[in-house]
Coordinates of C-alpha atoms in Angstrom, one line a residue:
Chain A
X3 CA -6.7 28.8 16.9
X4 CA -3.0 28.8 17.2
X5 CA -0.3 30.5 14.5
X6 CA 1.4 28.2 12.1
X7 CA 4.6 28.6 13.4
X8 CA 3.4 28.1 17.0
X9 CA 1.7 24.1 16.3
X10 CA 4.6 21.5 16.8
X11 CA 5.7 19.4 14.2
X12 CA 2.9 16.8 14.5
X13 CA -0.2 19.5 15.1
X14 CA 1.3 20.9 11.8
X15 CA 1.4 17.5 10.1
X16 CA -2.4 16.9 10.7
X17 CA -3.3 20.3 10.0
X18 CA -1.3 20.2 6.6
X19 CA -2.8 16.3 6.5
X20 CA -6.0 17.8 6.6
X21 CA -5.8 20.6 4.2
X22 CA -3.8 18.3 1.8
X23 CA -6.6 15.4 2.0
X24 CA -9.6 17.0 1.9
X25 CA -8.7 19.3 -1.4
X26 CA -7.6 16.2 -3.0
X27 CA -11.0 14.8 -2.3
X28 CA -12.1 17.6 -4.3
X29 CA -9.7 17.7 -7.2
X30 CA -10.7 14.1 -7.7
X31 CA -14.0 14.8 -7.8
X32 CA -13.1 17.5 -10.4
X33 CA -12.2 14.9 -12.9
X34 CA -15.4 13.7 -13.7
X35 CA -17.4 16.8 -13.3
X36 CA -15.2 18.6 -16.0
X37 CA -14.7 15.4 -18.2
X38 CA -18.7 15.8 -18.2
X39 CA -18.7 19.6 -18.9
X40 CA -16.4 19.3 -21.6
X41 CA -18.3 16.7 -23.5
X42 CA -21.4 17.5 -22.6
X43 CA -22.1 14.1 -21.1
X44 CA -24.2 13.7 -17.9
X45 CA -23.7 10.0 -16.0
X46 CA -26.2 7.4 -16.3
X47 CA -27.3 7.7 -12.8
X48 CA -29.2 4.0 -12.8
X49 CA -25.7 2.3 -13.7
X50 CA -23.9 4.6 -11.4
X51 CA -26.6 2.7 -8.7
X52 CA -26.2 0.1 -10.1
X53 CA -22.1 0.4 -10.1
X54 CA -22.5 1.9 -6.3
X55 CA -24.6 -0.7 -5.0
X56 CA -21.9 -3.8 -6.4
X57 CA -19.1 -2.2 -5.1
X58 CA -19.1 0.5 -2.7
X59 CA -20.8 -1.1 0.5
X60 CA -17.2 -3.8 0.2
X61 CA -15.3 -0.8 -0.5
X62 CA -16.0 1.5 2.2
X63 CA -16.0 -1.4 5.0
X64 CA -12.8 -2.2 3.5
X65 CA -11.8 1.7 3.7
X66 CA -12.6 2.0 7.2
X67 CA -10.8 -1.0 8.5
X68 CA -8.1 0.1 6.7
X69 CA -7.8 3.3 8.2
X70 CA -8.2 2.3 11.5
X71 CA -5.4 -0.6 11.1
X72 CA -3.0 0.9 8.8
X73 CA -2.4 4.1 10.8
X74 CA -0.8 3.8 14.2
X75 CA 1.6 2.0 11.5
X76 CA 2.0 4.4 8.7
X77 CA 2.3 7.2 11.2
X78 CA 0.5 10.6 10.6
X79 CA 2.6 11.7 7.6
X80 CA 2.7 8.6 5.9
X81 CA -1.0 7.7 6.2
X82 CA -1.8 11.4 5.0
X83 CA 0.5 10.5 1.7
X84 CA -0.5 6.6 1.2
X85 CA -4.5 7.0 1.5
X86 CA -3.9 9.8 -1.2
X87 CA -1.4 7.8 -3.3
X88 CA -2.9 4.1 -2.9
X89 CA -0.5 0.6 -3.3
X90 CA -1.1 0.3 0.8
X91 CA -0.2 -3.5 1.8
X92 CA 1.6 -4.3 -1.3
X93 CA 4.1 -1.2 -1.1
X94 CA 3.4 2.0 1.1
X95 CA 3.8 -0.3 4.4
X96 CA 6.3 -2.8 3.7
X97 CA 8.0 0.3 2.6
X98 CA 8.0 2.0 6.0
X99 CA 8.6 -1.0 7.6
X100 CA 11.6 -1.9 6.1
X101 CA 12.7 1.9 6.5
X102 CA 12.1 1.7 10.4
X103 CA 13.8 -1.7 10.3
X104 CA 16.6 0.1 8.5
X105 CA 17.1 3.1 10.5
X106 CA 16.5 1.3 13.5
X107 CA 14.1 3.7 15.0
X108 CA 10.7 2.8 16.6
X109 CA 7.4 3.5 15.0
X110 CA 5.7 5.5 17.3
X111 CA 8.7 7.6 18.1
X112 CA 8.8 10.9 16.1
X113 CA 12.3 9.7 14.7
X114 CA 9.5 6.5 13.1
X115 CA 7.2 9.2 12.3
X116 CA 9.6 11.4 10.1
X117 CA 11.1 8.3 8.7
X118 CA 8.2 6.8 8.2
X119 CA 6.9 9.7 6.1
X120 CA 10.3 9.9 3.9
X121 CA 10.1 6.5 2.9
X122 CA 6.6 6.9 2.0
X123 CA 6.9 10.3 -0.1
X124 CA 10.0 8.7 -2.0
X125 CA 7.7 5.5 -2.7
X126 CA 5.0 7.3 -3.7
X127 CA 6.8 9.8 -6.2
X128 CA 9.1 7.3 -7.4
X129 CA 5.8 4.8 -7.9
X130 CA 3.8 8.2 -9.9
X131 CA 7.1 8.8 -12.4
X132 CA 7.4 5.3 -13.4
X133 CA 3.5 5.2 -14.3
X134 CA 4.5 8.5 -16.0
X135 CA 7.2 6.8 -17.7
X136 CA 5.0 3.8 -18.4
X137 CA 1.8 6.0 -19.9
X138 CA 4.6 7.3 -22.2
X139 CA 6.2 4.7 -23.4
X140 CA 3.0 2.4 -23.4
X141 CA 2.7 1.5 -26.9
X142 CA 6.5 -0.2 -26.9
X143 CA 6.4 -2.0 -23.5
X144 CA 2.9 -3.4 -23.4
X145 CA 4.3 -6.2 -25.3
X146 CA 7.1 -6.7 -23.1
X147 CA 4.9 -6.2 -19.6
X148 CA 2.3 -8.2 -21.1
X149 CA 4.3 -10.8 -21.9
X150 CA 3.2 -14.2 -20.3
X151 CA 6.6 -15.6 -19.2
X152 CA 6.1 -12.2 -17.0
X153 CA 2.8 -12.9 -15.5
X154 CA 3.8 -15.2 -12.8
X155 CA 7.0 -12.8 -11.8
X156 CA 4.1 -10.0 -11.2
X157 CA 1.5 -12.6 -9.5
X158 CA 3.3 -13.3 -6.7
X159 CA 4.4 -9.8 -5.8
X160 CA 3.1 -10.4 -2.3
X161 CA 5.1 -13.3 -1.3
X162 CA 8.3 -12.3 -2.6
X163 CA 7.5 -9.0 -0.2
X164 CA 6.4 -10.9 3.0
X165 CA 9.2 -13.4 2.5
X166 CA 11.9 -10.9 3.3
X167 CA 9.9 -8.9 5.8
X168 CA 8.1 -11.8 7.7
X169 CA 12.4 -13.2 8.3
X170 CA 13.1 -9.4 9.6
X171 CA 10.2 -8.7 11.7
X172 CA 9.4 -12.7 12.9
X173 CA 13.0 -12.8 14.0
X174 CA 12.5 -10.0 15.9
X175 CA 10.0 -10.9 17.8
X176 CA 9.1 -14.0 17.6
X177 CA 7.4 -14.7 20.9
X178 CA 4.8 -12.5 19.6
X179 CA 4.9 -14.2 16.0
X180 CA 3.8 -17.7 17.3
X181 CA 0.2 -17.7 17.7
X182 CA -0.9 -15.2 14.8
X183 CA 1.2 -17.0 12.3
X184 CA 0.1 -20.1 13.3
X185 CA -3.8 -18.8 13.1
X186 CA -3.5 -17.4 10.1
X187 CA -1.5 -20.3 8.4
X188 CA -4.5 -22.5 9.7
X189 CA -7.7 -20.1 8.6
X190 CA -5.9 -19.5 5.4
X191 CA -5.0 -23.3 4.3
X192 CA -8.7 -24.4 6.1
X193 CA -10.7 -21.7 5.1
X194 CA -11.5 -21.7 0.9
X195 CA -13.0 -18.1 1.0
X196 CA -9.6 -16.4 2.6
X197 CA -8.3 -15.7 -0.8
X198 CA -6.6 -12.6 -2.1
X199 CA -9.3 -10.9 -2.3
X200 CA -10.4 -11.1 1.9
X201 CA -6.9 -10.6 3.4
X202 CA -7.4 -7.0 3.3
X203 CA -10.4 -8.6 6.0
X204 CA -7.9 -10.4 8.2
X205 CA -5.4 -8.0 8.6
X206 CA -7.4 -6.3 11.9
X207 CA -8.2 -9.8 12.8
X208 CA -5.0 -11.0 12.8
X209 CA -3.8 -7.7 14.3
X210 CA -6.5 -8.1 17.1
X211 CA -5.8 -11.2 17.9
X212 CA -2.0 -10.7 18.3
X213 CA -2.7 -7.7 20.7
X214 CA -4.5 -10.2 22.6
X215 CA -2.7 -12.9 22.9
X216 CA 0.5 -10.4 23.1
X217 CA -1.1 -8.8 26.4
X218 CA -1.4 -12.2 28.3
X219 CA 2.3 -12.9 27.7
X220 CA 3.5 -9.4 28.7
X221 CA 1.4 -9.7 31.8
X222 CA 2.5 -12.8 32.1
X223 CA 5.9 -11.7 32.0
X224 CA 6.8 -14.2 28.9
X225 CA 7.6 -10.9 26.9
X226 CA 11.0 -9.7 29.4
Chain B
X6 CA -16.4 17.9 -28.6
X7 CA -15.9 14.2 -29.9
X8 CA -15.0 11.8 -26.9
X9 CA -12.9 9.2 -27.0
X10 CA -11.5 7.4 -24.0
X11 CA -8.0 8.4 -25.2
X12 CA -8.4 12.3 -25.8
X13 CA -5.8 14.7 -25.2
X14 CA -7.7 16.2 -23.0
X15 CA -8.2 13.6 -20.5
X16 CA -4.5 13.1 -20.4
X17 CA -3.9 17.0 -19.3
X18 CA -6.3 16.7 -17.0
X19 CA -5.1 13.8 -15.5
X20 CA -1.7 15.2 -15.6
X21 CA -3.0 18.4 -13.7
X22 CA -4.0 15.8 -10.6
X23 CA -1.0 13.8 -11.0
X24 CA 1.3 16.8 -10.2
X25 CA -0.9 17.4 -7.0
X26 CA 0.0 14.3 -6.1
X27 CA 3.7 14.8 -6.7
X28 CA 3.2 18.5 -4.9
X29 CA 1.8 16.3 -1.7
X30 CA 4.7 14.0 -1.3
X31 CA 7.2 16.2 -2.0
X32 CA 5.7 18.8 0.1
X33 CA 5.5 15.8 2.8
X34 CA 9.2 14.4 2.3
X35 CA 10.5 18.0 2.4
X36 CA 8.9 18.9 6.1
X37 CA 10.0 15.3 7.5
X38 CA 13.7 15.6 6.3
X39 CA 14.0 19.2 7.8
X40 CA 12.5 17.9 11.1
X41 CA 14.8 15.1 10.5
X42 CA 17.5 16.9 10.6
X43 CA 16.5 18.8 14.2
X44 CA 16.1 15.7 15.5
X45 CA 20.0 14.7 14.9
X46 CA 19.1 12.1 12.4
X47 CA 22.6 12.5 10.1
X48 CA 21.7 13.5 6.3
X49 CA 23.7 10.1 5.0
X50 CA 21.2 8.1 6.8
X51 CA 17.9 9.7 5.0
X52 CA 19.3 9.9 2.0
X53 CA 20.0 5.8 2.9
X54 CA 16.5 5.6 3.3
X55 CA 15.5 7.5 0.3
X56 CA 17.8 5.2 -2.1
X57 CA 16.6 2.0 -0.9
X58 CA 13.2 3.2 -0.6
X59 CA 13.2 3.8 -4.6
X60 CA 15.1 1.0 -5.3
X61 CA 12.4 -1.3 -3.5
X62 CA 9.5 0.6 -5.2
X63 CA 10.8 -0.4 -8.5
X64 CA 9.5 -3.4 -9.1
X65 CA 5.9 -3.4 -7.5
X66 CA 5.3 0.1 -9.6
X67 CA 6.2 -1.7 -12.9
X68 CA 3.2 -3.9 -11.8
X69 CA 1.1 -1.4 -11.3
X70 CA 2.4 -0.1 -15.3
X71 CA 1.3 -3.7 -16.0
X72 CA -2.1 -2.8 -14.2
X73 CA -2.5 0.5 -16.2
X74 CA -1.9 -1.7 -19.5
X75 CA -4.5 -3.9 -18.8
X76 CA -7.2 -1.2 -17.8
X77 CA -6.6 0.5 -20.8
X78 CA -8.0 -2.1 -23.1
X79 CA -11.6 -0.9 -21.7
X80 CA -11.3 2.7 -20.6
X81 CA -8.9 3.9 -22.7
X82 CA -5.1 4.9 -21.0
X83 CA -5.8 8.5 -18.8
X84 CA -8.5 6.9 -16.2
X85 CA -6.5 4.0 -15.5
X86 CA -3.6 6.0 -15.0
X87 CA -5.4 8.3 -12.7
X88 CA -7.1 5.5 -10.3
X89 CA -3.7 3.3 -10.3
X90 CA -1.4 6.8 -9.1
X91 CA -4.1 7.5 -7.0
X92 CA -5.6 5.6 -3.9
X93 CA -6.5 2.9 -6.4
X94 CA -5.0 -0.7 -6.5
X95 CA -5.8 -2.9 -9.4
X96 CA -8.2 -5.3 -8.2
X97 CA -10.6 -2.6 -6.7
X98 CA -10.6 -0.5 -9.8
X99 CA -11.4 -3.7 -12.4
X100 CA -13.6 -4.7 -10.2
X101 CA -15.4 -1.1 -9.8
X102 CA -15.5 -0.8 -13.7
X103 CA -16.3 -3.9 -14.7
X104 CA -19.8 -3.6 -12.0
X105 CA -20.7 0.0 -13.6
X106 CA -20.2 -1.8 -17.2
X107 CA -22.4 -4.2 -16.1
X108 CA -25.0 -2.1 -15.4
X109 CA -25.3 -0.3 -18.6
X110 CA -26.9 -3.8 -19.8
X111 CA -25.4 -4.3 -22.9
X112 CA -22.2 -4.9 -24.6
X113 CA -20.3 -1.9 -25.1
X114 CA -18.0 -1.8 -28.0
X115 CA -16.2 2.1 -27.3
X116 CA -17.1 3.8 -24.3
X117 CA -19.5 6.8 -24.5
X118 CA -18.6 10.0 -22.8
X119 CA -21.9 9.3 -20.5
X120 CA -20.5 6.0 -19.3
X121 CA -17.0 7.1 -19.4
X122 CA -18.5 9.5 -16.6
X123 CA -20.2 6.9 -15.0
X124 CA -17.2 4.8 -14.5
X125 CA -15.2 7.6 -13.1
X126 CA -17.8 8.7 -10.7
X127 CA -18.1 5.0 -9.3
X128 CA -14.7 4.7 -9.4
X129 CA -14.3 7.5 -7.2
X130 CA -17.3 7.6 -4.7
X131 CA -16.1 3.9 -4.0
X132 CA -12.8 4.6 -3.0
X133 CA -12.3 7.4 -1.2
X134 CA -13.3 6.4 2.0
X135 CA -9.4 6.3 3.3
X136 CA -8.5 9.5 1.9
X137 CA -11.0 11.7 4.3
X138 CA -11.3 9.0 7.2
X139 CA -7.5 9.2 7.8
X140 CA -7.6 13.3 8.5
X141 CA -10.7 13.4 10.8
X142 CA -8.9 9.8 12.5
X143 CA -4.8 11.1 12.1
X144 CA -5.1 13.3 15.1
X145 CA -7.5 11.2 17.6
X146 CA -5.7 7.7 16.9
X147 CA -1.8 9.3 17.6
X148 CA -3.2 11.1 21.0
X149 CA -4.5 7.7 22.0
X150 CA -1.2 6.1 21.0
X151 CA 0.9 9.1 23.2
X152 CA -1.8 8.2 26.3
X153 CA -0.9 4.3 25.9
X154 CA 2.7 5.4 26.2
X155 CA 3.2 7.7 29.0
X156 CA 0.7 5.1 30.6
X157 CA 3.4 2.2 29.9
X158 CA 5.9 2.6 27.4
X159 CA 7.2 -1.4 27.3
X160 CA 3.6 -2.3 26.7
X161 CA 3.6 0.5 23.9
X162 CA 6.4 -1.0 22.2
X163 CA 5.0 -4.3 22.1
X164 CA 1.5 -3.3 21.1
X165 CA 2.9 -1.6 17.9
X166 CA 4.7 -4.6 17.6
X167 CA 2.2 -6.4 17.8
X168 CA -0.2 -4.5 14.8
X169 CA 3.1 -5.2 12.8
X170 CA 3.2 -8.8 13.2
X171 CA -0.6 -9.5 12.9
X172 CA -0.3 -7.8 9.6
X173 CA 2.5 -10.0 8.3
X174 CA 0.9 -12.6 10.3
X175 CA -2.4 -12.2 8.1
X176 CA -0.2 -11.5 4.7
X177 CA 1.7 -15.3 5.4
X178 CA -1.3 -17.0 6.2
X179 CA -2.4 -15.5 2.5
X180 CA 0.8 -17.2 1.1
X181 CA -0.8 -20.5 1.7
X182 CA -4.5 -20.1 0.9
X183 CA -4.0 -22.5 -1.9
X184 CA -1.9 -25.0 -0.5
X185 CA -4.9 -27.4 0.6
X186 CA -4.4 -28.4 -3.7
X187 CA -1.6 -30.3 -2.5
X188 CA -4.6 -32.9 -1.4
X189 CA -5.8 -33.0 -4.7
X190 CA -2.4 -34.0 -5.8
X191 CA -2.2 -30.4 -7.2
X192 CA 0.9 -28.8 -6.8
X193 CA 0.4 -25.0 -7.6
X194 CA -0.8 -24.2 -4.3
X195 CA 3.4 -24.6 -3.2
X196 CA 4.2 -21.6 -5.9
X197 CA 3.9 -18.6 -3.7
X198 CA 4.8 -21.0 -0.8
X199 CA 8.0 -21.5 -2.8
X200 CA 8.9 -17.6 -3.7
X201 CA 7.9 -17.1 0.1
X202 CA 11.2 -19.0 0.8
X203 CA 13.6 -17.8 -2.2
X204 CA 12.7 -14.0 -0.9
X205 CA 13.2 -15.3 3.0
X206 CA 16.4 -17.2 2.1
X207 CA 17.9 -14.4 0.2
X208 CA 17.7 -12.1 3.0
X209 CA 18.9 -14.2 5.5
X210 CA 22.0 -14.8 3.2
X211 CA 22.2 -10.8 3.1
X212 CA 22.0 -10.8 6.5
X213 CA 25.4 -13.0 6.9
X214 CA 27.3 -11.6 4.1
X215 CA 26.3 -8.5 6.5
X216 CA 27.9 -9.7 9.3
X217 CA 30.8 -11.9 7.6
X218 CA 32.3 -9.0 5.8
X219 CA 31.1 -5.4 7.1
X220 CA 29.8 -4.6 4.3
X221 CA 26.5 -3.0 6.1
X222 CA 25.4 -1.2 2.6
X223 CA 23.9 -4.8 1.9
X224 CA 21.4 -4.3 4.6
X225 CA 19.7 -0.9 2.4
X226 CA 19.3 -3.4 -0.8
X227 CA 18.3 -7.0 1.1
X228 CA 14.6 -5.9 0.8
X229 CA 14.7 -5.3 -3.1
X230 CA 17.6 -7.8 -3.8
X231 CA 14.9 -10.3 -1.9
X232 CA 11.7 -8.8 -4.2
X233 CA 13.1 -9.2 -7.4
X234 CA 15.0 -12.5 -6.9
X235 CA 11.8 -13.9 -5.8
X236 CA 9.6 -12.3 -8.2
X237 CA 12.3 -14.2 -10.4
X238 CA 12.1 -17.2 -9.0
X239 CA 8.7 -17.4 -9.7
X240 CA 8.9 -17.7 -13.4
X241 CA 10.4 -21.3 -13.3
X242 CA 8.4 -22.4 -10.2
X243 CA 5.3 -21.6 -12.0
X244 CA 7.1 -23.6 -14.5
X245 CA 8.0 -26.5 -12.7
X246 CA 4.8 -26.5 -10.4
X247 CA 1.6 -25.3 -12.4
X248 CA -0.9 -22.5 -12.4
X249 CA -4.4 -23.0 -10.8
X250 CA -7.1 -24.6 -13.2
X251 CA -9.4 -22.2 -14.6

């Protein structure tokens, strides 16, 4: 096994990735364990089947997808930080993509990597002290947050996000924007059960699908 | 010990993890800006990055506040704080306690430490899936990346191009899942259709102010400027158009 010192920047990222992750894993299995301990309370194993059963078969298909899809965008750093820290599609991402798009550096360039991984870290400890900040000062702003005339504003998070990226990536590249857009603007309006709750489904499909159709035009030569 | 889903205790405990979590990123953000740095990239240009990274994670954290607020009617205000500042998002996490509440069978006025437990355990066997996938993935998924490049580099570029845009692809299809209401003669299907447009517009106009008067700082804050507007916007449109009948 090589030296610290001797890995690359990368090897070291997955190796620290790794170490980082995994006693996470742990530490967050701690929390019930000890909450258990210290009040002497074992779980109620049939409703934690019964819990299991109703949500973790969704959950782990959703997991895996996720991985697999969200990673050759995060990059290595980033994904190690956003599986930890949560918020994927609705902030990590757009996050890194508008830093990318900012610094004007490709993705799967190590300049993408590094920036990619910046962004992410500032997100996600900027994200954990204002939930700090908010678990402090709950008692005074829940009737502010929870406000109705508010609800909408926090509803429709994901549109006011795509709106801005979809006009920075789309125009772009918007030979490979065409077909996927228009797919997905059909299965979505078509389609009742593509809801909020399955487009965490469609992003590989949609991803797939613009691979594909990408390859025929670059072979094609309709991407010079 | 008494339990209560709001004891001290809990809240150190949680605060423990929390600060591993802070350790992570900063630990993260400190190794990428030094190897940011060898690379040539100039220090004003991360800390560009840095400042309009926070500025745009404003807003969607104070809806994840929002999120804590409203699992803490149920599980008290230290859980929900754990699972929304860590790998948790909202919707999985109601939905993950309100399936293990379920299965206790009866209606539960205060949570006992027993299912207080069981609702953590669920909550976190349910969810972690991403957080150990993406290390035993990370490695295997870049070297195939590296291999597609060296193979063909303009192909490389437009593949990761294209994972980008089938993502925001798939996210503005989700914009107009409820515009087929418009057929009913139901018009709240245009709202996010609507803040879609306010967020693209607004940075579009950045864009030109950009380019009319130099001022390229614009460019760091079109992103936010575009969230918050829109998020805005959406107060009066929900107004003006309706909310879906319940």
């Amino acid at each position: 096994m090589k030296k610290y010192s001797e890995l690359s920047y990368m090897d070291s990222v997955h190796r620290d990735g790794k170490i980082w992750n995994f006693s996470m894993t742990g530490i967050l299995f701690l929390f019930p364990i000890v909450v258990g301990l210290i009040f002497s309370a074992t779980p109620d194993w049939t409703a934690f089947l019964g819990g299991l059963v109703a949500v973790a078969p969704m959950y782990w298909a959703v997991g895996i997808v996720e991985t697999i899809t969200y990673l050759p965008m995060l990059g290595s750093g980033g994904t190690y930080l956003s599986f930890v820290t949560g918020n994927i599609s609705n902030l990590k991402l757009p996050c890194a993509l508008s830093a990318l798009e900012q610094a004007d550096v490709k993705a799967n360039s190590e300049e993408g990597e590094v920036i990619s991984t910046i962004a992410i870290a500032t997100s996600s400890i900027v994200t954990t002290v204002i939930v700090i900040l908010g678990v402090i000062l709950a008692i005074p702003l829940t009737p502010i947050l929870t406000a109705p005339i508010l609800d909408p504003a926090f509803d429709q998070i994901l549109p006011a996000l795509f709106g801005s990226l979809g006009v920075a990536f789309i125009s772009k590249s918007w030979k490979i924007a065409v077909a996927p857009v228009a797919l997905m603007l059909i299965l979505f309006i078509t389609i009742p059960a593509l809801n909020a709750g399955t487009v965490g489904i469609m992003v590989p499909v949609s991803a797939l699908f613009t691979i594909g159709v990408s390859r025929i035009l670059y072979k094609k030569h309709l991407l010079d | 010990m008494n339990f209560s889903v709001n004891h001290p205790l809990l809240f150190v405990m949680v605060g423990i993890i929390i600060a591993a979590v802070i350790a992570q990123s900063v630990y993260f953000m400190v190794r990428a800006w030094r190897r940011a740095l060898v690379l040539g990239i100039p220090k004003d240009k991360l800390k560009k990055i840095v400042r309009s990274a926070a500025v745009f994670t404003i807003a969607p954290a104070v809806s994840i506040v929002v999120g804590v607020i409203i699992l803490s009617k149920n599980l008290g205000v230290a859980l929900p704080w754990l699972r929304l500042s860590v790998i948790g998002s909202l919707s999985y996490e109601t939905i993950a306690a309100e399936q293990t509440i379920k299965a206790f069978g009866t209606e539960i006025p205060a949570l006992t430490a027993s299912q207080y437990v069981t609702v953590a355990l669920v909550m976190t066997v349910s969810i972690l899936v991403g957080i150990w996938l993406a290390p035993l993935l990370g490695k295997k998924m870049q070297a195939g990346m590296l291999t597609l490049e060296k193979r063909d580099k303009k192909w490389a570029d437009i593949f990761q191009n294209s994972l980008f845009m089938g993502m925001i692809s798939a996210f503005l299809g989700f914009v107009f899942c409820d515009f087929s209401s418009v057929f009913k003669g139901l018009t709240y299907g245009l709202v996010p259709i609507c803040v879609m447009a306010v967020s693209a517009l607004t940075t579009i106009l950045c864009g030109l102010i950009m380019k009319k008067t130099g001022w390229r700082w614009i460019s760091d804050y079109a992103l936010p400027l575009s969230l918050v507007l829109a998020m805005a916007a959406a107060i009066p449109l929900t107004g003006w158009l309706g909310t879906a009948p319940v």
